[in-house]
């Protein structure tokens, strides 16, 4: 054991540590990995953190435990999700030879249905392990750590608009972290989320990305055209040009889904209500309401609009058959430790 590891383990607290983080919606999507092993993205991405999609995680290291335990949304969880967390904690502490942890986590939204629960989940866990193990990570290091759990988690370290940078090396991840573009108070926007299914998705994002990269004839075009989308989106956010942000958001979403559909076998994350919703929103736009669609690796439809239009857009979304729930989100804050109901923002 090297001296750094000894110090990390010696410094840990056995007290429970609670962190909160919020999921984010990618306006310019990430799809594809340049290394699956290190979880390195093939492209950069830009996101908005969402206040309505919150994960709260309590982490407690305990030397008397024989293995890590996970309690997620009031249920004990074993198997793959727990293995992923054990691996994440080993990576964070840089050794498997560490006290085991009890993790109790809950989401304010359906888990694993394309609402980015892994983004808020791993961002919260990164902040919690940083505190419990006294790692003293900077925001960028926290983002790198969160990314090792889930690519999109790197962006949830920050509130507001974040950009995930994409490095070039396939065996080094020091350039693969997110930065904040603007904080959550910068621009009052709304993202309305239509939940059309609460089932777990059949094809996870990593499997989907690997399949697409291997078999889609459009994959090279996707990677090559990403930089221009990122540059344009950054400029549109700076100018608060809503129509441009919306148009680019929709473009990136449909480019990603078109790419996934062009894999072999094809990958279609939508259901009937998803398609119906697309037409409903486009129809609304034809009649003059600025509202723009985005979707991730699941059948939920997310609609970006301005606060003054949110009620109208929500009513139109509720008219679509198959919609179970509409969640209304605003720009949300970054991941933080929760202490006695007070949120202490880490490393700010
Ligand atoms: O965080 P991951 O590895 O599950 O990938 C997320 C992929 C998308 O949600 C579809 C797009 C994105 O950039 O968040």
Short mmCIF file of C-alpha atoms in Angstrom, two decimals, residues 161-316:
data_model
loop_
_atom_site.label_atom_id
_atom_site.label_comp_id
_atom_site.label_asym_id
_atom_site.label_seq_id
_atom_site.Cartn_x
_atom_site.Cartn_y
_atom_site.Cartn_z
CA UNK A 161 -25.25 24.87 -17.85
CA UNK A 162 -22.22 22.56 -17.98
CA UNK A 163 -19.95 21.42 -20.77
CA UNK A 164 -18.27 18.04 -20.73
CA UNK A 165 -14.87 18.22 -22.37
CA UNK A 166 -13.58 15.33 -24.41
CA UNK A 167 -9.90 14.43 -24.30
CA UNK A 168 -7.98 12.61 -27.02
CA UNK A 169 -5.99 9.91 -25.20
CA UNK A 170 -7.45 6.43 -24.87
CA UNK A 171 -5.54 5.56 -21.70
CA UNK A 172 -5.67 8.82 -19.75
CA UNK A 173 -8.73 10.67 -18.47
CA UNK A 174 -7.26 13.85 -17.09
CA UNK A 175 -8.86 16.00 -19.85
CA UNK A 176 -12.28 14.36 -19.55
CA UNK A 177 -14.13 16.52 -17.07
CA UNK A 178 -16.98 19.00 -17.17
CA UNK A 179 -16.85 22.72 -16.49
CA UNK A 180 -19.62 25.13 -15.65
CA UNK A 181 -20.72 27.46 -18.45
CA UNK A 182 -23.35 29.40 -16.47
CA UNK A 183 -24.87 28.82 -13.04
CA UNK A 184 -28.51 28.02 -12.28
CA UNK A 185 -29.52 31.66 -11.80
CA UNK A 186 -28.34 32.68 -15.29
CA UNK A 187 -31.49 31.97 -17.31
CA UNK A 188 -34.98 31.03 -16.15
CA UNK A 189 -36.06 28.18 -18.42
CA UNK A 190 -38.41 25.22 -18.04
CA UNK A 191 -37.96 21.60 -18.98
CA UNK A 192 -41.19 19.61 -18.96
CA UNK A 193 -40.72 15.88 -18.75
CA UNK A 194 -43.46 13.56 -19.96
CA UNK A 195 -43.10 10.17 -18.30
CA UNK A 196 -44.52 7.69 -20.81
CA UNK A 197 -43.20 4.53 -19.13
CA UNK A 198 -41.63 3.69 -15.79
CA UNK A 199 -40.22 0.35 -17.00
CA UNK A 200 -36.47 -0.18 -16.84
CA UNK A 201 -34.91 0.34 -20.26
CA UNK A 202 -34.02 -2.79 -22.23
CA UNK A 203 -30.73 -1.57 -23.65
CA UNK A 204 -28.50 0.46 -21.35
CA UNK A 205 -26.60 3.44 -22.72
CA UNK A 206 -23.16 1.74 -22.70
CA UNK A 207 -24.43 -1.27 -24.64
CA UNK A 208 -26.28 1.06 -27.00
CA UNK A 209 -23.22 3.23 -27.57
CA UNK A 210 -20.96 0.25 -28.24
CA UNK A 211 -23.42 -1.24 -30.72
CA UNK A 212 -23.85 2.06 -32.53
CA UNK A 213 -20.12 2.75 -32.78
CA UNK A 214 -19.52 -0.76 -34.15
CA UNK A 215 -22.31 -0.94 -36.67
CA UNK A 216 -23.73 2.43 -37.73
CA UNK A 217 -22.46 3.79 -41.04
CA UNK A 218 -23.19 7.27 -39.65
CA UNK A 219 -20.98 7.07 -36.56
CA UNK A 220 -17.98 8.91 -38.04
CA UNK A 221 -20.26 11.74 -39.19
CA UNK A 222 -21.74 11.97 -35.69
CA UNK A 223 -18.32 12.33 -34.05
CA UNK A 224 -17.02 14.75 -36.68
CA UNK A 225 -20.04 17.07 -36.56
CA UNK A 226 -20.15 17.35 -32.77
CA UNK A 227 -17.64 20.18 -32.34
CA UNK A 228 -19.68 22.55 -34.53
CA UNK A 229 -22.83 21.81 -32.49
CA UNK A 230 -20.96 22.46 -29.23
CA UNK A 231 -19.54 25.75 -30.50
CA UNK A 232 -22.94 26.93 -31.73
CA UNK A 233 -24.69 25.94 -28.49
CA UNK A 234 -22.11 27.72 -26.34
CA UNK A 235 -22.67 30.90 -28.40
CA UNK A 236 -26.47 30.58 -28.26
CA UNK A 237 -26.40 30.18 -24.46
CA UNK A 238 -24.12 33.21 -24.13
CA UNK A 239 -26.58 35.30 -26.18
CA UNK A 240 -29.65 33.78 -24.44
CA UNK A 241 -30.98 33.04 -27.91
CA UNK A 242 -33.83 30.69 -26.98
CA UNK A 243 -34.88 29.77 -30.54
CA UNK A 244 -31.30 28.83 -31.38
CA UNK A 245 -30.79 26.82 -28.17
CA UNK A 246 -34.06 25.00 -28.88
CA UNK A 247 -33.28 24.29 -32.52
CA UNK A 248 -29.80 22.95 -31.66
CA UNK A 249 -31.23 20.87 -28.80
CA UNK A 250 -33.71 19.17 -31.12
CA UNK A 251 -31.10 18.69 -33.81
CA UNK A 252 -28.65 16.98 -31.45
CA UNK A 253 -31.41 14.76 -30.03
CA UNK A 254 -32.69 13.56 -33.40
CA UNK A 255 -29.16 13.11 -34.70
CA UNK A 256 -28.40 10.85 -31.71
CA UNK A 257 -31.59 8.84 -32.05
CA UNK A 258 -31.17 8.55 -35.83
CA UNK A 259 -27.68 7.25 -35.17
CA UNK A 260 -28.97 4.69 -32.65
CA UNK A 261 -31.67 3.57 -35.11
CA UNK A 262 -29.05 3.08 -37.80
CA UNK A 263 -27.14 0.48 -35.74
CA UNK A 264 -27.41 -3.28 -36.31
CA UNK A 265 -29.68 -4.42 -34.79
CA UNK A 266 -31.42 -1.03 -34.68
CA UNK A 267 -31.97 0.65 -31.37
CA UNK A 268 -35.27 2.44 -30.82
CA UNK A 269 -35.86 3.95 -27.38
CA UNK A 270 -39.30 5.40 -28.21
CA UNK A 271 -42.79 4.08 -27.65
CA UNK A 272 -46.09 5.16 -29.24
CA UNK A 273 -46.61 8.05 -26.83
CA UNK A 274 -43.10 9.33 -27.57
CA UNK A 275 -43.90 9.63 -31.28
CA UNK A 276 -47.30 11.16 -30.59
CA UNK A 277 -45.67 13.72 -28.32
CA UNK A 278 -43.17 14.73 -31.01
CA UNK A 279 -46.04 15.58 -33.38
CA UNK A 280 -47.96 17.40 -30.64
CA UNK A 281 -45.01 19.67 -29.86
CA UNK A 282 -44.17 20.30 -33.50
CA UNK A 283 -47.82 21.17 -34.11
CA UNK A 284 -47.74 23.60 -31.19
CA UNK A 285 -44.67 25.22 -32.66
CA UNK A 286 -46.33 25.63 -36.04
CA UNK A 287 -48.97 27.63 -34.20
CA UNK A 288 -46.35 29.93 -32.69
CA UNK A 289 -45.36 28.44 -29.31
CA UNK A 290 -41.60 28.07 -28.93
CA UNK A 291 -41.11 24.57 -27.47
CA UNK A 292 -38.38 22.08 -28.38
CA UNK A 293 -38.02 18.36 -27.85
CA UNK A 294 -35.20 16.25 -26.47
CA UNK A 295 -35.00 12.58 -25.45
CA UNK A 296 -32.35 10.33 -23.95
CA UNK A 297 -31.93 6.55 -23.81
CA UNK A 298 -35.56 5.99 -22.89
CA UNK A 299 -39.13 6.78 -24.02
CA UNK A 300 -39.65 9.93 -21.94
CA UNK A 301 -40.02 13.18 -23.85
CA UNK A 302 -38.50 16.35 -22.47
CA UNK A 303 -39.69 19.69 -23.76
CA UNK A 304 -37.71 22.89 -23.37
CA UNK A 305 -39.70 26.12 -23.16
CA UNK A 306 -39.76 29.54 -21.54
CA UNK A 307 -41.61 30.06 -18.22
CA UNK A 308 -44.47 32.04 -19.80
CA UNK A 309 -45.35 29.11 -22.09
CA UNK A 310 -44.96 26.26 -19.62
CA UNK A 311 -48.66 25.95 -18.67
CA UNK A 312 -49.79 25.86 -22.30
CA UNK A 313 -47.11 23.34 -23.24
CA UNK A 314 -47.94 21.20 -20.20
CA UNK A 315 -51.64 21.05 -21.15
CA UNK A 316 -50.74 20.02 -24.71
#
